[in-house]
PDB file of C-alpha atoms and ligand atoms in Angstrom:
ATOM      1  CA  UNK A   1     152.249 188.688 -45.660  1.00  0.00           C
ATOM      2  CA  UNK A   2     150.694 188.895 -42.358  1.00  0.00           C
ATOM      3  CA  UNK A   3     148.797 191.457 -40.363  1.00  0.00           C
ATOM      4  CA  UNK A   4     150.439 193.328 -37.580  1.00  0.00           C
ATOM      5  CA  UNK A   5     148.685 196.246 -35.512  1.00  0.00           C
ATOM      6  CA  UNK A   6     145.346 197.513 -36.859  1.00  0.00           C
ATOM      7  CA  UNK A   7     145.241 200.920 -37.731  1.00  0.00           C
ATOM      8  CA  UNK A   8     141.996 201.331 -37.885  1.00  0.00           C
ATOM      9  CA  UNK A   9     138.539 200.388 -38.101  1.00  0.00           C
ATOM     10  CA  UNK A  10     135.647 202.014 -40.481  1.00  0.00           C
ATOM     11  CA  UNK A  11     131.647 200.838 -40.776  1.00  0.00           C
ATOM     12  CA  UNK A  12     133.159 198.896 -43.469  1.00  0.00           C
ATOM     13  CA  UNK A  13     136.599 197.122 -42.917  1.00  0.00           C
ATOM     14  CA  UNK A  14     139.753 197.205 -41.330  1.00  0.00           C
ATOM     15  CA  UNK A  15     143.341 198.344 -41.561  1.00  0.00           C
ATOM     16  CA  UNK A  16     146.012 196.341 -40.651  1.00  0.00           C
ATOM     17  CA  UNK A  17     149.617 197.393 -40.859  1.00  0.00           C
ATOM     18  CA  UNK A  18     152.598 194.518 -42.355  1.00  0.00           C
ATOM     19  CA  UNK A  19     155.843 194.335 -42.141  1.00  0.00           C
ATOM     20  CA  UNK A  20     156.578 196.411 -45.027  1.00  0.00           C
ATOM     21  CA  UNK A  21     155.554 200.108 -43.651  1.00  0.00           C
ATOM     22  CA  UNK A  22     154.663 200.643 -47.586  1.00  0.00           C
ATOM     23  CA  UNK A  23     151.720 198.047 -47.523  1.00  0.00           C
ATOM     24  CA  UNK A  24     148.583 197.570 -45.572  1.00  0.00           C
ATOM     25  CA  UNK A  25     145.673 194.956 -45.262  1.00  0.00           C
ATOM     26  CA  UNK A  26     142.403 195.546 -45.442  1.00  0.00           C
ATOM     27  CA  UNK A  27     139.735 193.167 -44.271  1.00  0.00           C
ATOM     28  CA  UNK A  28     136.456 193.792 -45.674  1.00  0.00           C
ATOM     29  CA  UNK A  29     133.650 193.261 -43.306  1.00  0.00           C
ATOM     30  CA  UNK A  30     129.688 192.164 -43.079  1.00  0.00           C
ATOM     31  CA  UNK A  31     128.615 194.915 -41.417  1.00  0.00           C
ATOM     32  CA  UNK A  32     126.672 197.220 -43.452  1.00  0.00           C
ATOM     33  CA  UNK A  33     125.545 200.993 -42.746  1.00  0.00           C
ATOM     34  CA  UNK A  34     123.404 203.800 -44.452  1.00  0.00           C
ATOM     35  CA  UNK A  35     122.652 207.583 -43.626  1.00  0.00           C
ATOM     36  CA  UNK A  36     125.910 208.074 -42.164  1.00  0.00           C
ATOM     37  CA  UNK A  37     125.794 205.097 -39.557  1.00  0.00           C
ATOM     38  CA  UNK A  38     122.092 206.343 -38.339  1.00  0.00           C
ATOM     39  CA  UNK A  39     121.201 202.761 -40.046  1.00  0.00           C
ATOM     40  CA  UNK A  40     122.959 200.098 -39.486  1.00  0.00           C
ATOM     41  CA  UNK A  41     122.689 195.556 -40.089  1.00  0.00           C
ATOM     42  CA  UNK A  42     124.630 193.092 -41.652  1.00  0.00           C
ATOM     43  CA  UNK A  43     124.454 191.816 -45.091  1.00  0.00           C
ATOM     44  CA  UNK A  44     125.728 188.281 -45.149  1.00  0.00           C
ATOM     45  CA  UNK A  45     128.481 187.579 -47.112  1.00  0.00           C
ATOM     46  CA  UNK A  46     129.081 191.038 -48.408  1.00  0.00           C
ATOM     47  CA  UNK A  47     132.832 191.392 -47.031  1.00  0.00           C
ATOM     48  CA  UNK A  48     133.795 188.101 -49.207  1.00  0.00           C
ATOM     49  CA  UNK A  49     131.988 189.801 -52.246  1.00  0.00           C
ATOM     50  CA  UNK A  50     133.153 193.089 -51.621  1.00  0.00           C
ATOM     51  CA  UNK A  51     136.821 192.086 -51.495  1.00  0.00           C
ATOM     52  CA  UNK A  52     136.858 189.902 -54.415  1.00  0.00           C
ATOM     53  CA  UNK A  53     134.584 193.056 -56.501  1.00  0.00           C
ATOM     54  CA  UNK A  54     136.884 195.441 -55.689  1.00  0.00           C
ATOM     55  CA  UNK A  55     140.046 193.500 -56.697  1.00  0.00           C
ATOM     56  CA  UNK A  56     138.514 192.090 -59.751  1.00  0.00           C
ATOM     57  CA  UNK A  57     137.574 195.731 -60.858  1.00  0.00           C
ATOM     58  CA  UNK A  58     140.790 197.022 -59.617  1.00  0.00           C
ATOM     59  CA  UNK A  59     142.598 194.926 -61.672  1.00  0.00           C
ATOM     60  CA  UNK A  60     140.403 195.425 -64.926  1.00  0.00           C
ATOM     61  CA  UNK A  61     141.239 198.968 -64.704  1.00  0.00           C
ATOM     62  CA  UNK A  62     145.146 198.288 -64.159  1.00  0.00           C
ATOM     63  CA  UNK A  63     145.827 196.929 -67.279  1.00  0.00           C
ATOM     64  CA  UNK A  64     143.866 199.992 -68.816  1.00  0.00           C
ATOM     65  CA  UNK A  65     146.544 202.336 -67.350  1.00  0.00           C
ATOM     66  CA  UNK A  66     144.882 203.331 -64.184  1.00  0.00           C
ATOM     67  CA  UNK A  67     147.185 203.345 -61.147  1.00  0.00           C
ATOM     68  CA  UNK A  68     145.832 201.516 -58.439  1.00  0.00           C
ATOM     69  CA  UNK A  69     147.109 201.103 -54.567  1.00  0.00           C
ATOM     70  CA  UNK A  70     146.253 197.340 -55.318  1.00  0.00           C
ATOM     71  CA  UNK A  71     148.968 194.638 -54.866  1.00  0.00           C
ATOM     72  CA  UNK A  72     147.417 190.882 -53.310  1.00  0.00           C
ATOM     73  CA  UNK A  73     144.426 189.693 -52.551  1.00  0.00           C
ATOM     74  CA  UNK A  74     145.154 187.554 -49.359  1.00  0.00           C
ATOM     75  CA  UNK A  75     142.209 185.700 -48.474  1.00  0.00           C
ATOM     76  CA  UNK A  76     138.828 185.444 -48.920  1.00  0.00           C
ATOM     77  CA  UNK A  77     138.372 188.877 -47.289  1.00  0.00           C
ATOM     78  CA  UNK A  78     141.570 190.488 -47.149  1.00  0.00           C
ATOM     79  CA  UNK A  79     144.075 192.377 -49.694  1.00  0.00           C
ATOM     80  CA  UNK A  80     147.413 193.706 -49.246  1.00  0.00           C
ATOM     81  CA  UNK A  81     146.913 197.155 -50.812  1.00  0.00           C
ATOM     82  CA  UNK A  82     150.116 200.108 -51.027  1.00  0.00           C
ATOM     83  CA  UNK A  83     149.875 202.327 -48.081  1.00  0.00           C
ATOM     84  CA  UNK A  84     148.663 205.492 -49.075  1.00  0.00           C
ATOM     85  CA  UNK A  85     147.180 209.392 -47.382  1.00  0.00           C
ATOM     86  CA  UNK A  86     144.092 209.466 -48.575  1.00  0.00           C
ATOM     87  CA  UNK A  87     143.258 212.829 -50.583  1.00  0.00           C
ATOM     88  CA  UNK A  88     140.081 213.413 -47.878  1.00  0.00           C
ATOM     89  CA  UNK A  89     137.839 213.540 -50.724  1.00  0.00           C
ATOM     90  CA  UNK A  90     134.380 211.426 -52.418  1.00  0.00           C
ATOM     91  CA  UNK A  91     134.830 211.598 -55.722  1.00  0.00           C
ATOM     92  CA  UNK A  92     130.946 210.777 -57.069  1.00  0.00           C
ATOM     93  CA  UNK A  93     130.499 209.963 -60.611  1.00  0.00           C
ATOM     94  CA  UNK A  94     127.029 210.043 -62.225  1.00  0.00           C
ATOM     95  CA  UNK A  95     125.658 208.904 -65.680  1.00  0.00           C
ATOM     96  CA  UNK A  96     121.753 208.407 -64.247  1.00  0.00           C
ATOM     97  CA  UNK A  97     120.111 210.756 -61.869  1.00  0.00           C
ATOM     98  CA  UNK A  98     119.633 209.164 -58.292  1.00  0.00           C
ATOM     99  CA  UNK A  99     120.067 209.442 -54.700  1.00  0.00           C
ATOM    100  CA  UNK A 100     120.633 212.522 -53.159  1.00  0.00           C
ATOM    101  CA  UNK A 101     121.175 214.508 -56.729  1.00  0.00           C
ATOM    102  CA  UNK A 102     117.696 213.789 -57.488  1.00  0.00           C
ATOM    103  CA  UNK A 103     116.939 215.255 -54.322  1.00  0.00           C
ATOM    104  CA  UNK A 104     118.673 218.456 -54.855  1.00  0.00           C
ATOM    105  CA  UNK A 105     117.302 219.158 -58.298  1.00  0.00           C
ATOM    106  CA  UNK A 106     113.609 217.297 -57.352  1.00  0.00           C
ATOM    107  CA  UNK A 107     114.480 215.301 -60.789  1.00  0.00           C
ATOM    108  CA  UNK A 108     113.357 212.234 -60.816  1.00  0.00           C
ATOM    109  CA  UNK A 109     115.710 208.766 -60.345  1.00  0.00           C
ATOM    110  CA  UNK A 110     116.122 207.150 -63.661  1.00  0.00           C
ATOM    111  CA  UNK A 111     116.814 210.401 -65.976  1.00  0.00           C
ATOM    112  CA  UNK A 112     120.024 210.221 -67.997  1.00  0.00           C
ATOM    113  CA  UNK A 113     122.117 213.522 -67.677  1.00  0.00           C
ATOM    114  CA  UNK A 114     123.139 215.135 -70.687  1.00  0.00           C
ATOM    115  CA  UNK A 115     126.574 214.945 -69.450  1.00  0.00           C
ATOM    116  CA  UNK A 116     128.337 212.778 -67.010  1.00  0.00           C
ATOM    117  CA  UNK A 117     128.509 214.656 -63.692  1.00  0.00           C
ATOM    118  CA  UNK A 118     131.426 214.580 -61.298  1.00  0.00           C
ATOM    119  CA  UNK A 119     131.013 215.915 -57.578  1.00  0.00           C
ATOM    120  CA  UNK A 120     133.290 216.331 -54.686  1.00  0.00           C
ATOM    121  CA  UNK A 121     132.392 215.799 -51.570  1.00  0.00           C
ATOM    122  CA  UNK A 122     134.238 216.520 -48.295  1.00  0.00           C
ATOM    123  CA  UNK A 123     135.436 213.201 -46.136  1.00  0.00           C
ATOM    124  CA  UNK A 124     134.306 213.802 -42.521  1.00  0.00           C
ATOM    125  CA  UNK A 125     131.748 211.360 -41.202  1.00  0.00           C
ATOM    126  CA  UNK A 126     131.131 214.251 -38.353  1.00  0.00           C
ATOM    127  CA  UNK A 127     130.006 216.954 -41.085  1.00  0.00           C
ATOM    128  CA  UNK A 128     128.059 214.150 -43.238  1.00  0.00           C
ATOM    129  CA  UNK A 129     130.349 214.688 -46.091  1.00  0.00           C
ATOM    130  CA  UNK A 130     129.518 218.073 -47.342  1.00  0.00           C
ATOM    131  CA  UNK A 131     129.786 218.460 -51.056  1.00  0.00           C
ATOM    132  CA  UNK A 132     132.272 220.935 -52.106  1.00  0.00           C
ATOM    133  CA  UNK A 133     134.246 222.247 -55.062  1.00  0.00           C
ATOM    134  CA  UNK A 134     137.530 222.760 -56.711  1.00  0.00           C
ATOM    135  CA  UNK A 135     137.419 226.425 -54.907  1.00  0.00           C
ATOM    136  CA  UNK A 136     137.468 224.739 -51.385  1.00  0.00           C
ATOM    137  CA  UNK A 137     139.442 221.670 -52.574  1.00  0.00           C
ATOM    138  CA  UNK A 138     142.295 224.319 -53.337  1.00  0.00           C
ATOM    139  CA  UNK A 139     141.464 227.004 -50.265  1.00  0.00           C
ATOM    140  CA  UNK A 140     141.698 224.480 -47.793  1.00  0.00           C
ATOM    141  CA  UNK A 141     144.501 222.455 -49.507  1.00  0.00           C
ATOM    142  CA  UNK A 142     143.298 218.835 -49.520  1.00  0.00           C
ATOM    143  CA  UNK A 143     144.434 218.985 -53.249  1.00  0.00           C
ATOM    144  CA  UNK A 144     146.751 220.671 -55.569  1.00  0.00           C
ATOM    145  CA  UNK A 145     145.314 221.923 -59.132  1.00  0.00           C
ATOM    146  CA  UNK A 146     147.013 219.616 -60.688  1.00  0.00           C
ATOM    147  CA  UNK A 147     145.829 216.869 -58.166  1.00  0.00           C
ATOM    148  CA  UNK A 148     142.784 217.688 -58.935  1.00  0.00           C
ATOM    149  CA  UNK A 149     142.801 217.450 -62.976  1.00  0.00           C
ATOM    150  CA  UNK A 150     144.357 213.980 -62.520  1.00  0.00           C
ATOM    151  CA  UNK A 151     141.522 213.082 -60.238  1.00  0.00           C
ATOM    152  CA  UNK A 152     139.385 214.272 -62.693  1.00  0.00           C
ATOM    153  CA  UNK A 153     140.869 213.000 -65.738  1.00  0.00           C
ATOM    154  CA  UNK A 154     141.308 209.131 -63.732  1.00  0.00           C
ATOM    155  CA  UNK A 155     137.566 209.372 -62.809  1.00  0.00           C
ATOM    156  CA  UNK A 156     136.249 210.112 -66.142  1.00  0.00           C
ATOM    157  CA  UNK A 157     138.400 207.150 -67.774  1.00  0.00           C
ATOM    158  CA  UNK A 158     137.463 204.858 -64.977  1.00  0.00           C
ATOM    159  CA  UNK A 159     133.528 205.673 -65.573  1.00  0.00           C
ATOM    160  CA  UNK A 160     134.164 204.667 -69.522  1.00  0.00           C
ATOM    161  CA  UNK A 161     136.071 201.085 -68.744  1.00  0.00           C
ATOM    162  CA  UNK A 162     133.471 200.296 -66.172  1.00  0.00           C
ATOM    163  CA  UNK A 163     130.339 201.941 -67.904  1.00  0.00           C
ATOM    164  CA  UNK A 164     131.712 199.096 -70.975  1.00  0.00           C
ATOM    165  CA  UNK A 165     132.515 196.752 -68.990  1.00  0.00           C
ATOM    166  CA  UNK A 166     129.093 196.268 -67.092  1.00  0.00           C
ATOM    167  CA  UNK A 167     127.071 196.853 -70.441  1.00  0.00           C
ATOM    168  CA  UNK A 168     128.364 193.272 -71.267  1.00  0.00           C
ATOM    169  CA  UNK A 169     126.615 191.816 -68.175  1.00  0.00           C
ATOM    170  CA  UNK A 170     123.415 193.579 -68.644  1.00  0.00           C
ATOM    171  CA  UNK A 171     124.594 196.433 -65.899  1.00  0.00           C
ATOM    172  CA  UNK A 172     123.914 200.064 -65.693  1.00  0.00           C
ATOM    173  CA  UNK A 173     126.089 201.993 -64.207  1.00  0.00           C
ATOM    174  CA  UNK A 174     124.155 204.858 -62.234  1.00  0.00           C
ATOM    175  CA  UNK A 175     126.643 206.419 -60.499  1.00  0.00           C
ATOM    176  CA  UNK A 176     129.673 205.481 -58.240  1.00  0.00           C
ATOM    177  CA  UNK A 177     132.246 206.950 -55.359  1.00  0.00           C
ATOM    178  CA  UNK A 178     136.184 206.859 -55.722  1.00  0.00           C
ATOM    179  CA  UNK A 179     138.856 207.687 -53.171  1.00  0.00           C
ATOM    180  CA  UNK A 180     142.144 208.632 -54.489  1.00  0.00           C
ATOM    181  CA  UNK A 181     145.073 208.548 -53.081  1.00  0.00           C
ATOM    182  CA  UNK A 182     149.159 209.372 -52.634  1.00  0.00           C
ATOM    183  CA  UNK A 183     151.646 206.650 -51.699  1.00  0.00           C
ATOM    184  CA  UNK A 184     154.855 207.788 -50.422  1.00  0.00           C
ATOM    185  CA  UNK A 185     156.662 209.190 -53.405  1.00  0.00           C
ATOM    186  CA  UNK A 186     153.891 211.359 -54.115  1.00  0.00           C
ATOM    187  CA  UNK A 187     152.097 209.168 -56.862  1.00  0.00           C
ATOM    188  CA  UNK A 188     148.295 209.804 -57.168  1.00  0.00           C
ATOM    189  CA  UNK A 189     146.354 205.993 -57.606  1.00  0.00           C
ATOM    190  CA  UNK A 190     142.994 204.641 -57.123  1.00  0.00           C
ATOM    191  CA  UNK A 191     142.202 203.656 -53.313  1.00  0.00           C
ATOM    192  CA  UNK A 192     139.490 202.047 -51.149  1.00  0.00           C
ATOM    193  CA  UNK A 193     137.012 199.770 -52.504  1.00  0.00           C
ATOM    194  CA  UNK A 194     134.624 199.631 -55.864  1.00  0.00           C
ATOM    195  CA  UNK A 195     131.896 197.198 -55.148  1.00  0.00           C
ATOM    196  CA  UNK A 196     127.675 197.455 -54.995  1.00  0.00           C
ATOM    197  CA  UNK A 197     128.441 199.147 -51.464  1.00  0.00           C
ATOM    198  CA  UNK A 198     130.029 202.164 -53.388  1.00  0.00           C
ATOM    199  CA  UNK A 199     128.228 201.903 -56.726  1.00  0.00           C
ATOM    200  CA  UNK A 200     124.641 202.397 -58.078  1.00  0.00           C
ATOM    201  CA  UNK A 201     124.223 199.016 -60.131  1.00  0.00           C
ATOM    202  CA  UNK A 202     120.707 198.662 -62.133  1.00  0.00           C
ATOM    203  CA  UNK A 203     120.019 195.700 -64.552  1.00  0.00           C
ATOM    204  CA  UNK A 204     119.701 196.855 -68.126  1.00  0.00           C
ATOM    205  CA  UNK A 205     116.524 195.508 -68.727  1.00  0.00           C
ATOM    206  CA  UNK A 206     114.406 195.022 -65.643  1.00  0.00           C
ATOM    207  CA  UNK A 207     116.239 198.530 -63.402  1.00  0.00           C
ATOM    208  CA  UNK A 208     115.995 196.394 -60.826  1.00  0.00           C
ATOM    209  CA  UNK A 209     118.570 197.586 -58.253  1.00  0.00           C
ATOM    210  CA  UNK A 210     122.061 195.346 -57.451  1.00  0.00           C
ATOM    211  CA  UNK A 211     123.537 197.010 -55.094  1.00  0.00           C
ATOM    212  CA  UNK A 212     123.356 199.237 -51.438  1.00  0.00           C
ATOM    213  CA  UNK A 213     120.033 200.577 -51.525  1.00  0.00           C
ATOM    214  CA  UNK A 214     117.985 197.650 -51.393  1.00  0.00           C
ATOM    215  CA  UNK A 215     119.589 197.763 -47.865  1.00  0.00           C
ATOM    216  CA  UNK A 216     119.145 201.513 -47.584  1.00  0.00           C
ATOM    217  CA  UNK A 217     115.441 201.372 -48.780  1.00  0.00           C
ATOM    218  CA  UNK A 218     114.919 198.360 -46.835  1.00  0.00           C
ATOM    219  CA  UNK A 219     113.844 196.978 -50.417  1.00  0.00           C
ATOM    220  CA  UNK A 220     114.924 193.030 -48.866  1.00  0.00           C
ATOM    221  CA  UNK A 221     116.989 190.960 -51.334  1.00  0.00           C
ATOM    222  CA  UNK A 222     120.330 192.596 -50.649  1.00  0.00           C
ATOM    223  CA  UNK A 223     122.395 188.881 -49.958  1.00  0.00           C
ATOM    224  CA  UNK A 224     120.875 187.519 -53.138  1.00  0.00           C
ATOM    225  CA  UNK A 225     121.818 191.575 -55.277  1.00  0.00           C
ATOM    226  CA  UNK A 226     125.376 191.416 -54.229  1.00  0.00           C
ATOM    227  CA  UNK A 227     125.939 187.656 -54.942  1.00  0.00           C
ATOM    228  CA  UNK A 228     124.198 188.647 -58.533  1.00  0.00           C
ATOM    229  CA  UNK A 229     126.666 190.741 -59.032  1.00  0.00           C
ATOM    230  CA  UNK A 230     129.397 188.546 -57.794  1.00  0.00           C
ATOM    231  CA  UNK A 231     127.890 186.154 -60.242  1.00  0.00           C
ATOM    232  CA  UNK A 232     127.668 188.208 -63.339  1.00  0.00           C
ATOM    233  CA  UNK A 233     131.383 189.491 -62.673  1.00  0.00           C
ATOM    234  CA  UNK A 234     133.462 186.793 -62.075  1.00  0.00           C
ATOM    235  CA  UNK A 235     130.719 183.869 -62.886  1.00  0.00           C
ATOM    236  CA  UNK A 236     131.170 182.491 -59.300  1.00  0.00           C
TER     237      UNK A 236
HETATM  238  P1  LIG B   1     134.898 204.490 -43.462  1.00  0.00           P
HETATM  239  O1  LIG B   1     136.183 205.085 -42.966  1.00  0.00           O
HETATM  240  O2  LIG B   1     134.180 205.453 -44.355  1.00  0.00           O
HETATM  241  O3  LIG B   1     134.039 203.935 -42.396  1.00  0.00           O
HETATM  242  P2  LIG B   1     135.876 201.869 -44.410  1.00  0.00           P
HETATM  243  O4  LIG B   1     135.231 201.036 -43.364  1.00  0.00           O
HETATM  244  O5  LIG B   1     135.798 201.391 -45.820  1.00  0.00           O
HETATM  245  O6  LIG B   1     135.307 203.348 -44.496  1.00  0.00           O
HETATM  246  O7  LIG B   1     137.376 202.037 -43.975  1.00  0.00           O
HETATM  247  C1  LIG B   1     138.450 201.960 -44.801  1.00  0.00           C
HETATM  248  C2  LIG B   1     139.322 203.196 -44.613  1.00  0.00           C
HETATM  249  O8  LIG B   1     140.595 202.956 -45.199  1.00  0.00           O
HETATM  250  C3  LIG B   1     138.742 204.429 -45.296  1.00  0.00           C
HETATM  251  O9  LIG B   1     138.855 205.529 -44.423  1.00  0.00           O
HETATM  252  C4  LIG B   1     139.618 204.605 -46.524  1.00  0.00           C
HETATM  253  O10 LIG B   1     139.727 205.956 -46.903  1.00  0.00           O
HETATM  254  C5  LIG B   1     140.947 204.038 -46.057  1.00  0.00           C
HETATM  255  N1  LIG B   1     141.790 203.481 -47.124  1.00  0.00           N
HETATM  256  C6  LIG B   1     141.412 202.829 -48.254  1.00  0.00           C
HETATM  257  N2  LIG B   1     142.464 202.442 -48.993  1.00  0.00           N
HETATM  258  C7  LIG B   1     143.576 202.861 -48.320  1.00  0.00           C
HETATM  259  C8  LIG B   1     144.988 202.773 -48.577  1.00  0.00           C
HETATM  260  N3  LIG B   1     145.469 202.164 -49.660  1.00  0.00           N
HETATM  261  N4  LIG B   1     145.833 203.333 -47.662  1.00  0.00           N
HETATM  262  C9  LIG B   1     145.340 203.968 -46.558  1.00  0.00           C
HETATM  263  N5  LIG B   1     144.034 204.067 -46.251  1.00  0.00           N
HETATM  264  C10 LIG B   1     143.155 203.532 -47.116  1.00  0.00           C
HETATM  265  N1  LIG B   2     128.455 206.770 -52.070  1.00  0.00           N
HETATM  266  C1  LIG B   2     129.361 206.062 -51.308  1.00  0.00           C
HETATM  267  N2  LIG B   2     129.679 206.526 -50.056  1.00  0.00           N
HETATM  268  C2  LIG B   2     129.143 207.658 -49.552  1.00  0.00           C
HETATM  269  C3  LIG B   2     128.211 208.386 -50.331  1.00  0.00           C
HETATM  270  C4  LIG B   2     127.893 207.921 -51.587  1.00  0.00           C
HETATM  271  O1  LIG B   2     129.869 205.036 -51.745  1.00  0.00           O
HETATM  272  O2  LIG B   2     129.491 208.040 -48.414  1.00  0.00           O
HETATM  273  C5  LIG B   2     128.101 206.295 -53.419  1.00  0.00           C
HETATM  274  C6  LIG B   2     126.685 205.725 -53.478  1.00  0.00           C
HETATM  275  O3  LIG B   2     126.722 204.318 -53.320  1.00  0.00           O
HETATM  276  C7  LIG B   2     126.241 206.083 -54.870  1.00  0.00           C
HETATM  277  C8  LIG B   2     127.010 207.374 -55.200  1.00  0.00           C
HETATM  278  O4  LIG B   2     128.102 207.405 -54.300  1.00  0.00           O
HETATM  279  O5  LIG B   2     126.637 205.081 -55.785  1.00  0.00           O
HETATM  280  C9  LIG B   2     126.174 208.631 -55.077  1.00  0.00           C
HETATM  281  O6  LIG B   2     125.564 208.652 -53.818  1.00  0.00           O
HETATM  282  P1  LIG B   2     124.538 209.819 -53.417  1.00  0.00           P
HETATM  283  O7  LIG B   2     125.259 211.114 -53.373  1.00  0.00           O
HETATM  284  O8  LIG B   2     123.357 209.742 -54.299  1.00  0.00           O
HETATM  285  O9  LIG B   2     124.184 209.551 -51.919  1.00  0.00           O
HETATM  286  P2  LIG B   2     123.154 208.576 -51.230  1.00  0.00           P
HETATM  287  O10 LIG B   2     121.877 208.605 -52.011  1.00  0.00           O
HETATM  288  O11 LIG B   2     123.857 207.257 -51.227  1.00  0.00           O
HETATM  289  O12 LIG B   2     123.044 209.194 -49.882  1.00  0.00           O
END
């Protein structure tokens, strides 16, 4: 499979377009950015890690009955993935308070919720990715109710196989962002990435954090975190 035109190109990776108008490539880059783009570096090395994270997850939650747009991984950084509109919706999942929930109830990072928590928020880099709810999901038609519940019902199941799975490699898992989407015959699956860009990884015993915001927080250490997790994952 080879890549034709590129579709398009986020602060993350790129989208190629194949021969087959049902599949893309994406090509997961180094570049890294925070506070919608207002920060931006490179963490080395993150693109290969990212890729093979993603996949590895991807595939982990495909054999537990989770439809994914997943289909190849290529190379090193790139994956032939099904072609698919994405539903223009974050989907955030959270087990531990952090990040910008703990700013919006001034609860401190590190409290366990009494109930896993799922938000939505809007996809539109130019608005910073309001939060919104099922109310302006449906008003503005980005989903159908029964869209929706799926979402809903996928995300929950996905935070139990990967909340699990991570236990048994000493991970927490804080929180975490999904994108959904529908490939041509109208079938909702998983889409995008899941990787330490995307997720809220702590170590079970020490907190210390394995993932984005050591970049974000400019907390230093960020080639060695993702490579940890790389490590811990799929023992490369
Ligand atoms: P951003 O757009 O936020 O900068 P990325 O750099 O990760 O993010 O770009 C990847 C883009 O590809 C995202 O907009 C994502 O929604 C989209 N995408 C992910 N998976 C698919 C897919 N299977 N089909 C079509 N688009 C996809
Ligand atoms: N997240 C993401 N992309 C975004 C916003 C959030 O992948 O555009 C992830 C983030 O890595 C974290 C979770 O979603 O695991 C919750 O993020 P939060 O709302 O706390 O925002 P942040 O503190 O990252 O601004």
């Amino acid at each position: 499979m080879t890549k034709k035109d590129q579709l398009y190109e986020g602060k993350a990776k790129k989208v190629f377009t194949t021969d087959n108008p049902e599949v893309l490539i994406v090509d997961y880059k180094d570049d890294a950015t925070a506070f919608n783009g207002e920060k931006k570096g490179t963490i080395l090395g993150k693109g290969v890690i990212n890729n093979r994270v993603t996949n590895h997850l991807m595939k982990l939650l495909a054999k537990e009955g989770i439809p994914t747009h997943y289909v190849e991984e290529l190379s090193e950084r790139e994956t032939a993935v099904k072609k698919v509109t994405i539903v223009p919706l974050e989907v955030i999942v959270r087990n531990i308070i952090a990040g910008s929930l703990a700013k919006r109830v001034g609860r401190p990072e590190g409290e366990k919720l009494a109930k896993t928590v799922l938000e939505y928020c809007y996809k539109d880099d130019a608005l910073g990715d309001p939060i919104v709810n099922d109310y302006h999901i449906l008003a503005m038609g980005w989903a159908t109710r029964e869209e929706i519940d799926l979402i809903a019902d996928y995300s929950f199941k996905i935070n139990d196989i990967l909340t699990a799975y991570l236990k048994e490699v000493n991970i927490e898992l804080i929180d975490f962002k999904l994108e959904f989407g529908k490939t041509s015959d109208g079938t909702i699956v998983l889409a995008d990435e899941i990787s330490p860009d995307t997720c809220r990884f702590w170590d079970s015993t020490t907190g210390e954090k394995l993932d984005k915001d050591r970049f974000r927080r400019s907390l230093g250490g960020e080639e060695e975190a993702y490579r940890e997790i790389l490590k811990r994952l799929l023992g490369e």
